[in-house]
Structures are given as C-alpha cells and as structure tokens.
Amino acid sequence: MNNLALTEYVDLINDYERKKDIRRLLIAFVILNLIYLFGPFIFKFFHSSMTKRVLYAIYIILMGGVTYHFCKTTKTVKHKVKQGWLWILTVFFYLFWLVMPILSELSNKIATFKFSFDKTSAIWLTAISAGVIEEFLFRGLLFNICLEYFAKSKYKFIWTTIITSILFSLMHLVNAIHQSMISTIGQILFAFGYGMLFSYGRLITNGISIGVFLHIWQDASPQIITNNLGNTNIRLIFPLALTEMAFSLLCVYFYNKKYNQQFGNTEYDTKSTEFDVNTQE
C-alpha cells in the first residue's frame, strides 16, 4: 500500500481520514458528472458558432483542471511494477489497443477535416471534451476513489478496474434520452470493454495520457455530433466487449499479483504482526 502514489496526498492507513477523503471526493465526482452531462446544454442559447466553440474550449479546460485538482494525481504507483514475463501480454495489449486502432482509423480521422470548419471543429471539440473530461473523471478521480477505498485489499486493482468500468459504461445511459434503447445498450457494452482497456492502460503506463489520446481518437467521427451515438449491432458488440473485458481482466490480475509480490500488502502484513505479538503475550 505504501507504494501507491496516493500515499503522498492522503494517509491511507488512517481509516477515519481515508473515509473522510473518500466522501469528499465522491461528492465532487457526482457534481462534476452532472455538470459534464448537462452543462453543455447552456451553449444552445448562443447563436454564434464561433462563440460556442470558444466557450466550449474554455469549458473543457476548466472541467479538466477542476477534475485534476480533485484527482490529486493520475499516477497509480510511486515505483513502477516490474512486469517480467507480463511484458508479453503488454506488448500484445499495445498492438491490439494502441497501434491497430490508430492505423485502422487513420483515413476516417483525416476525412473529418474535409467537412466545413464548423462541422470539423464541432467533431474534434466534442471528441476532446469526451476524451479529456471522461478520462479525468473515471480513470482519474473515480479510479483514485476506488483505490482509496480498496487500499487495504489484496485485489485493489482488480476491484478498481471492474467498478470504474461498470460506472463508466452506465454513464452512457443518459444517451437514451435522444437515441433508441438498443443503440444505448450497444454503446454501454462498447464503453465497458473500452473502460477495462483504459483502466489497464493507466496501470501499465502509470498515467492517463495514452487513455486520453485514444479516447479522443476513438470518438473523433461525424457520428459524435449526431443524435445516435450507439450501435444497434449487439451481436458484433457483445463478443468484442467480452473479449476486451476478459483480456483486460487477465492482464490486471497478473499486474495485481506482481504488485503484491514486489510491494506486499500492508493490511495483511499488519494483521500478521499483531497476531504474532498477541500470541507471544
């Protein structure tokens, strides 16, 4: 537990301080989520497209900055985990998660610049908004909240990855307001799979920069400024999400195991010490 980057900002051993900080951060997370989901509706009252773009850019910077403030840090550990043979999975992970998506979508991203300035700027600002704010909210703030809560657990990284991915995917339920439920379900499944991948990305890179970039890259398409953001092809999405989930969970499990082997688990070490003392008495 002492190797968690959060130990530089909060006393994770002190349960009272830890729970107090968790409550404070949860309140901030809920409020910031509500602002993110419903705040952009304000821009509809501005008629000038240029004014909208400028204000939206300021909104992204402010939301990202405030969320980062509550995150304290986007690092997961102070000293990186030595992965050993886990590098084999990591290399495969990078090829599957980083290289292939970038290359396969390159022509589509270039095509977004063939639209009018208004449409192109709308696409990329919306994608940047989702990539920056959602990553800071879920792989930043919520990820840290879960790490604080499970700080003494032997499976802290596994629980944190699962919970943040579930909540990240369920956040997309709000899109059912303007699209069909089947399309929303497809989006939720897709988001859950990517949430697992992004969470593992934070662990192996010890940050969220790559996650932010890939999130923006994934979202930058003409579809993002339409009323249908989901996918109705559940037969395609479900096995894809299941594969991403299984692969990510396997990687996180081995990362978690390596972490415990190299840095131990303070809770169990403490209990063991207390037991030995009581036995001697």
mmCIF file of C-alpha atoms in Angstrom, residues 17-275:
data_model
loop_
_atom_site.group_PDB
_atom_site.id
_atom_site.type_symbol
_atom_site.label_atom_id
_atom_site.label_comp_id
_atom_site.label_asym_id
_atom_site.label_seq_id
_atom_site.Cartn_x
_atom_site.Cartn_y
_atom_site.Cartn_z
ATOM 1 C CA GLU A 17 -9.011 10.285 7.272
ATOM 2 C CA ARG A 18 -9.324 7.884 4.354
ATOM 3 C CA LYS A 19 -13.124 7.571 4.606
ATOM 4 C CA LYS A 20 -13.486 11.322 5.101
ATOM 5 C CA ASP A 21 -11.493 11.971 1.931
ATOM 6 C CA ILE A 22 -13.495 9.351 0.001
ATOM 7 C CA ARG A 23 -16.795 11.036 0.938
ATOM 8 C CA ARG A 24 -15.472 14.421 -0.148
ATOM 9 C CA LEU A 25 -14.234 13.067 -3.470
ATOM 10 C CA LEU A 26 -17.474 11.166 -4.133
ATOM 11 C CA ILE A 27 -19.466 14.381 -3.734
ATOM 12 C CA ALA A 28 -17.074 16.134 -6.133
ATOM 13 C CA PHE A 29 -17.353 13.233 -8.602
ATOM 14 C CA VAL A 30 -21.171 13.337 -8.640
ATOM 15 C CA ILE A 31 -21.309 17.131 -9.027
ATOM 16 C CA LEU A 32 -18.691 17.181 -11.798
ATOM 17 C CA ASN A 33 -20.505 14.373 -13.619
ATOM 18 C CA LEU A 34 -23.771 16.302 -13.548
ATOM 19 C CA ILE A 35 -22.013 19.414 -14.857
ATOM 20 C CA TYR A 36 -20.388 17.357 -17.621
ATOM 21 C CA LEU A 37 -23.628 15.649 -18.670
ATOM 22 C CA PHE A 38 -25.931 18.670 -18.587
ATOM 23 C CA GLY A 39 -23.655 21.727 -18.661
ATOM 24 C CA PRO A 40 -23.183 21.803 -22.471
ATOM 25 C CA PHE A 41 -26.926 22.432 -22.934
ATOM 26 C CA ILE A 42 -26.182 26.036 -21.959
ATOM 27 C CA PHE A 43 -24.291 26.536 -25.239
ATOM 28 C CA LYS A 44 -27.515 26.060 -27.195
ATOM 29 C CA PHE A 45 -28.538 29.562 -26.120
ATOM 30 C CA PHE A 46 -25.648 31.119 -28.072
ATOM 31 C CA HIS A 47 -26.329 31.747 -31.755
ATOM 32 C CA SER A 48 -22.786 32.482 -32.919
ATOM 33 C CA SER A 49 -20.965 29.233 -33.756
ATOM 34 C CA MET A 50 -17.579 30.845 -33.060
ATOM 35 C CA THR A 51 -18.748 31.980 -29.618
ATOM 36 C CA LYS A 52 -19.951 28.448 -28.904
ATOM 37 C CA ARG A 53 -16.595 26.957 -29.918
ATOM 38 C CA VAL A 54 -14.569 29.379 -27.790
ATOM 39 C CA LEU A 55 -16.789 28.895 -24.734
ATOM 40 C CA TYR A 56 -16.752 25.131 -25.221
ATOM 41 C CA ALA A 57 -12.942 25.122 -25.327
ATOM 42 C CA ILE A 58 -12.849 27.151 -22.088
ATOM 43 C CA TYR A 59 -15.360 24.729 -20.556
ATOM 44 C CA ILE A 60 -13.118 21.743 -21.425
ATOM 45 C CA ILE A 61 -10.063 23.402 -19.871
ATOM 46 C CA LEU A 62 -11.938 24.363 -16.691
ATOM 47 C CA MET A 63 -13.577 20.954 -16.253
ATOM 48 C CA GLY A 64 -10.289 19.164 -16.876
ATOM 49 C CA GLY A 65 -8.451 21.434 -14.448
ATOM 50 C CA VAL A 66 -11.013 21.175 -11.642
ATOM 51 C CA THR A 67 -11.278 17.394 -12.013
ATOM 52 C CA TYR A 68 -7.490 17.047 -11.962
ATOM 53 C CA HIS A 69 -7.423 19.139 -8.781
ATOM 54 C CA PHE A 70 -9.653 16.616 -7.017
ATOM 55 C CA CYS A 71 -7.719 13.670 -8.528
ATOM 56 C CA LYS A 72 -4.579 14.830 -6.704
ATOM 57 C CA THR A 73 -2.543 12.642 -9.058
ATOM 58 C CA THR A 74 -3.026 10.485 -12.142
ATOM 59 C CA LYS A 75 -0.081 8.285 -11.209
ATOM 60 C CA THR A 76 -1.016 4.910 -9.749
ATOM 61 C CA VAL A 77 2.245 3.904 -8.085
ATOM 62 C CA LYS A 78 5.389 5.687 -6.941
ATOM 63 C CA HIS A 79 7.659 2.941 -8.246
ATOM 64 C CA LYS A 80 6.612 1.039 -11.346
ATOM 65 C CA VAL A 81 5.848 -2.645 -11.081
ATOM 66 C CA LYS A 82 8.498 -4.856 -12.691
ATOM 67 C CA GLN A 83 6.433 -6.835 -15.139
ATOM 68 C CA GLY A 84 8.813 -9.651 -16.096
ATOM 69 C CA TRP A 85 7.085 -12.052 -18.496
ATOM 70 C CA LEU A 86 3.955 -9.881 -18.241
ATOM 71 C CA TRP A 87 5.622 -7.767 -20.941
ATOM 72 C CA ILE A 88 4.457 -10.374 -23.452
ATOM 73 C CA LEU A 89 0.828 -9.579 -22.626
ATOM 74 C CA THR A 90 1.637 -5.878 -22.504
ATOM 75 C CA VAL A 91 3.164 -5.854 -25.997
ATOM 76 C CA PHE A 92 0.133 -7.710 -27.332
ATOM 77 C CA PHE A 93 -2.049 -5.243 -25.447
ATOM 78 C CA TYR A 94 -0.331 -2.266 -27.088
ATOM 79 C CA LEU A 95 -0.648 -3.796 -30.555
ATOM 80 C CA PHE A 96 -4.312 -4.585 -30.001
ATOM 81 C CA TRP A 97 -5.239 -1.425 -28.125
ATOM 82 C CA LEU A 98 -2.921 1.253 -29.497
ATOM 83 C CA VAL A 99 -1.329 0.509 -32.870
ATOM 84 C CA MET A 100 -4.177 -1.281 -34.664
ATOM 85 C CA PRO A 101 -6.944 1.223 -33.739
ATOM 86 C CA ILE A 102 -4.781 4.169 -34.813
ATOM 87 C CA LEU A 103 -3.821 2.674 -38.166
ATOM 88 C CA SER A 104 -7.267 1.288 -38.973
ATOM 89 C CA GLU A 105 -8.989 4.604 -38.231
ATOM 90 C CA LEU A 106 -6.406 6.937 -39.774
ATOM 91 C CA SER A 107 -8.261 7.501 -43.052
ATOM 92 C CA ASN A 108 -11.542 8.175 -41.206
ATOM 93 C CA LYS A 109 -9.894 10.787 -38.982
ATOM 94 C CA ILE A 110 -8.321 12.532 -41.972
ATOM 95 C CA ALA A 111 -11.754 12.582 -43.615
ATOM 96 C CA THR A 112 -13.176 14.664 -40.741
ATOM 97 C CA PHE A 113 -11.105 17.634 -41.971
ATOM 98 C CA LYS A 114 -12.883 17.586 -45.336
ATOM 99 C CA PHE A 115 -16.053 18.985 -43.775
ATOM 100 C CA SER A 116 -16.774 22.664 -43.175
ATOM 101 C CA PHE A 117 -14.851 24.409 -40.391
ATOM 102 C CA ASP A 118 -17.957 24.458 -38.172
ATOM 103 C CA LYS A 119 -18.541 20.722 -38.512
ATOM 104 C CA THR A 120 -14.868 19.764 -38.185
ATOM 105 C CA SER A 121 -14.387 21.921 -35.086
ATOM 106 C CA ALA A 122 -17.606 20.540 -33.575
ATOM 107 C CA ILE A 123 -16.418 16.949 -34.124
ATOM 108 C CA TRP A 124 -12.989 17.457 -32.603
ATOM 109 C CA LEU A 125 -14.079 19.681 -29.713
ATOM 110 C CA THR A 126 -16.739 17.137 -28.743
ATOM 111 C CA ALA A 127 -14.196 14.311 -29.005
ATOM 112 C CA ILE A 128 -11.640 16.256 -26.955
ATOM 113 C CA SER A 129 -14.306 17.037 -24.368
ATOM 114 C CA ALA A 130 -15.195 13.347 -24.005
ATOM 115 C CA GLY A 131 -11.574 12.200 -24.005
ATOM 116 C CA VAL A 132 -10.269 14.725 -21.500
ATOM 117 C CA ILE A 133 -13.191 15.067 -19.104
ATOM 118 C CA GLU A 134 -14.350 11.435 -19.074
ATOM 119 C CA GLU A 135 -10.824 10.115 -18.569
ATOM 120 C CA PHE A 136 -10.116 12.556 -15.743
ATOM 121 C CA LEU A 137 -13.485 11.734 -14.174
ATOM 122 C CA PHE A 138 -13.391 7.940 -14.450
ATOM 123 C CA ARG A 139 -9.756 6.844 -14.903
ATOM 124 C CA GLY A 140 -8.625 9.754 -12.766
ATOM 125 C CA LEU A 141 -10.967 10.796 -9.970
ATOM 126 C CA LEU A 142 -13.174 7.690 -9.657
ATOM 127 C CA PHE A 143 -10.161 5.406 -10.120
ATOM 128 C CA ASN A 144 -8.440 7.130 -7.186
ATOM 129 C CA ILE A 145 -11.599 6.980 -5.055
ATOM 130 C CA CYS A 146 -11.778 3.224 -5.602
ATOM 131 C CA LEU A 147 -8.061 2.813 -4.901
ATOM 132 C CA GLU A 148 -8.515 4.668 -1.614
ATOM 133 C CA TYR A 149 -11.500 2.504 -0.690
ATOM 134 C CA PHE A 150 -9.752 -0.765 -1.589
ATOM 135 C CA ALA A 151 -6.290 0.397 -0.473
ATOM 136 C CA LYS A 152 -6.006 -2.399 2.091
ATOM 137 C CA SER A 153 -7.418 -5.075 -0.185
ATOM 138 C CA LYS A 154 -5.226 -7.705 -1.767
ATOM 139 C CA TYR A 155 -7.177 -7.237 -5.009
ATOM 140 C CA LYS A 156 -7.304 -3.422 -5.082
ATOM 141 C CA PHE A 157 -6.502 -3.047 -8.786
ATOM 142 C CA ILE A 158 -8.976 -5.712 -9.891
ATOM 143 C CA TRP A 159 -11.897 -4.204 -7.956
ATOM 144 C CA THR A 160 -10.961 -0.682 -9.040
ATOM 145 C CA THR A 161 -10.826 -1.676 -12.715
ATOM 146 C CA ILE A 162 -14.168 -3.502 -12.630
ATOM 147 C CA ILE A 163 -16.098 -0.825 -10.712
ATOM 148 C CA THR A 164 -14.789 2.155 -12.704
ATOM 149 C CA SER A 165 -15.535 0.342 -15.980
ATOM 150 C CA ILE A 166 -19.086 -0.540 -14.935
ATOM 151 C CA LEU A 167 -19.880 3.018 -13.829
ATOM 152 C CA PHE A 168 -18.202 4.464 -16.922
ATOM 153 C CA SER A 169 -20.385 2.314 -19.176
ATOM 154 C CA LEU A 170 -23.581 3.041 -17.219
ATOM 155 C CA MET A 171 -22.922 6.775 -17.511
ATOM 156 C CA HIS A 172 -23.832 6.399 -21.194
ATOM 157 C CA LEU A 173 -27.412 5.521 -20.206
ATOM 158 C CA VAL A 174 -28.095 9.248 -20.342
ATOM 159 C CA ASN A 175 -27.915 8.998 -24.150
ATOM 160 C CA ALA A 176 -31.177 7.027 -24.128
ATOM 161 C CA ILE A 177 -32.801 10.478 -23.975
ATOM 162 C CA HIS A 178 -32.062 11.050 -27.670
ATOM 163 C CA GLN A 179 -31.455 7.566 -29.129
ATOM 164 C CA SER A 180 -33.062 4.114 -29.059
ATOM 165 C CA MET A 181 -32.519 1.836 -26.055
ATOM 166 C CA ILE A 182 -30.996 -0.915 -28.207
ATOM 167 C CA SER A 183 -28.471 1.595 -29.556
ATOM 168 C CA THR A 184 -27.727 2.739 -25.999
ATOM 169 C CA ILE A 185 -27.184 -0.850 -24.836
ATOM 170 C CA GLY A 186 -24.714 -1.311 -27.683
ATOM 171 C CA GLN A 187 -22.905 1.836 -26.574
ATOM 172 C CA ILE A 188 -22.833 0.665 -22.941
ATOM 173 C CA LEU A 189 -21.310 -2.693 -23.905
ATOM 174 C CA PHE A 190 -18.734 -0.960 -26.093
ATOM 175 C CA ALA A 191 -17.895 1.539 -23.324
ATOM 176 C CA PHE A 192 -17.488 -1.246 -20.754
ATOM 177 C CA GLY A 193 -14.952 -3.064 -22.926
ATOM 178 C CA TYR A 194 -13.002 0.109 -23.591
ATOM 179 C CA GLY A 195 -13.259 1.110 -19.929
ATOM 180 C CA MET A 196 -11.447 -2.091 -18.968
ATOM 181 C CA LEU A 197 -8.756 -1.431 -21.577
ATOM 182 C CA PHE A 198 -8.289 2.190 -20.488
ATOM 183 C CA SER A 199 -8.017 1.124 -16.828
ATOM 184 C CA TYR A 200 -5.265 -1.367 -17.603
ATOM 185 C CA GLY A 201 -3.646 1.343 -19.687
ATOM 186 C CA ARG A 202 -3.451 3.545 -16.598
ATOM 187 C CA LEU A 203 -1.793 0.730 -14.650
ATOM 188 C CA ILE A 204 0.929 -0.182 -17.152
ATOM 189 C CA THR A 205 1.733 3.405 -18.186
ATOM 190 C CA ASN A 206 1.273 4.821 -14.665
ATOM 191 C CA GLY A 207 -0.824 7.665 -16.058
ATOM 192 C CA ILE A 208 -3.820 8.505 -18.237
ATOM 193 C CA SER A 209 -2.197 10.382 -21.131
ATOM 194 C CA ILE A 210 -2.438 7.478 -23.583
ATOM 195 C CA GLY A 211 -6.009 6.817 -22.439
ATOM 196 C CA VAL A 212 -6.959 10.442 -23.106
ATOM 197 C CA PHE A 213 -5.388 10.349 -26.571
ATOM 198 C CA LEU A 214 -7.047 7.054 -27.551
ATOM 199 C CA HIS A 215 -10.411 8.169 -26.183
ATOM 200 C CA ILE A 216 -10.261 11.306 -28.318
ATOM 201 C CA TRP A 217 -9.104 9.277 -31.316
ATOM 202 C CA GLN A 218 -11.929 6.768 -30.876
ATOM 203 C CA ASP A 219 -14.635 9.437 -30.563
ATOM 204 C CA ALA A 220 -13.484 11.747 -33.364
ATOM 205 C CA SER A 221 -16.025 10.832 -36.045
ATOM 206 C CA PRO A 222 -19.084 12.521 -37.610
ATOM 207 C CA GLN A 223 -21.316 10.246 -35.510
ATOM 208 C CA ILE A 224 -20.346 12.083 -32.325
ATOM 209 C CA ILE A 225 -22.333 15.191 -33.332
ATOM 210 C CA THR A 226 -25.463 13.229 -34.266
ATOM 211 C CA ASN A 227 -28.345 12.083 -32.057
ATOM 212 C CA ASN A 228 -27.342 8.428 -32.378
ATOM 213 C CA LEU A 229 -24.060 7.715 -30.593
ATOM 214 C CA GLY A 230 -24.604 3.999 -30.045
ATOM 215 C CA ASN A 231 -24.580 0.799 -32.054
ATOM 216 C CA THR A 232 -27.539 -1.479 -32.729
ATOM 217 C CA ASN A 233 -25.363 -4.409 -33.843
ATOM 218 C CA ILE A 234 -25.366 -6.166 -30.454
ATOM 219 C CA ARG A 235 -24.234 -9.461 -32.000
ATOM 220 C CA LEU A 236 -20.995 -7.771 -33.031
ATOM 221 C CA ILE A 237 -20.506 -5.529 -29.989
ATOM 222 C CA PHE A 238 -21.159 -8.153 -27.282
ATOM 223 C CA PRO A 239 -18.383 -10.628 -28.211
ATOM 224 C CA LEU A 240 -15.993 -7.720 -28.838
ATOM 225 C CA ALA A 241 -16.713 -6.221 -25.404
ATOM 226 C CA LEU A 242 -16.448 -9.667 -23.810
ATOM 227 C CA THR A 243 -13.041 -10.228 -25.414
ATOM 228 C CA GLU A 244 -11.777 -6.814 -24.278
ATOM 229 C CA MET A 245 -13.082 -7.452 -20.763
ATOM 230 C CA ALA A 246 -11.548 -10.942 -20.489
ATOM 231 C CA PHE A 247 -8.166 -9.865 -21.859
ATOM 232 C CA SER A 248 -8.011 -6.725 -19.696
ATOM 233 C CA LEU A 249 -9.093 -8.602 -16.568
ATOM 234 C CA LEU A 250 -6.409 -11.219 -17.167
ATOM 235 C CA CYS A 251 -3.767 -8.504 -17.556
ATOM 236 C CA VAL A 252 -4.960 -6.650 -14.447
ATOM 237 C CA TYR A 253 -4.976 -9.897 -12.441
ATOM 238 C CA PHE A 254 -1.324 -10.572 -13.267
ATOM 239 C CA TYR A 255 -0.407 -6.921 -12.670
ATOM 240 C CA ASN A 256 -2.133 -7.091 -9.269
ATOM 241 C CA LYS A 257 -0.253 -10.315 -8.474
ATOM 242 C CA LYS A 258 3.092 -8.792 -9.483
ATOM 243 C CA TYR A 259 2.369 -5.727 -7.352
ATOM 244 C CA ASN A 260 1.649 -7.831 -4.260
ATOM 245 C CA GLN A 261 4.781 -9.902 -4.822
ATOM 246 C CA GLN A 262 7.008 -6.841 -5.120
ATOM 247 C CA PHE A 263 5.447 -4.446 -2.633
ATOM 248 C CA GLY A 264 3.349 -6.666 -0.359
ATOM 249 C CA ASN A 265 0.011 -5.749 1.138
ATOM 250 C CA THR A 266 0.187 -3.606 4.271
ATOM 251 C CA GLU A 267 -3.156 -4.735 5.671
ATOM 252 C CA TYR A 268 -2.203 -8.403 5.732
ATOM 253 C CA ASP A 269 1.324 -7.688 6.946
ATOM 254 C CA THR A 270 -0.090 -5.604 9.821
ATOM 255 C CA LYS A 271 -2.611 -8.247 10.843
ATOM 256 C CA SER A 272 0.099 -10.907 10.773
ATOM 257 C CA THR A 273 2.355 -8.811 13.021
ATOM 258 C CA GLU A 274 -0.449 -8.120 15.506
ATOM 259 C CA PHE A 275 -1.285 -11.819 15.654
#
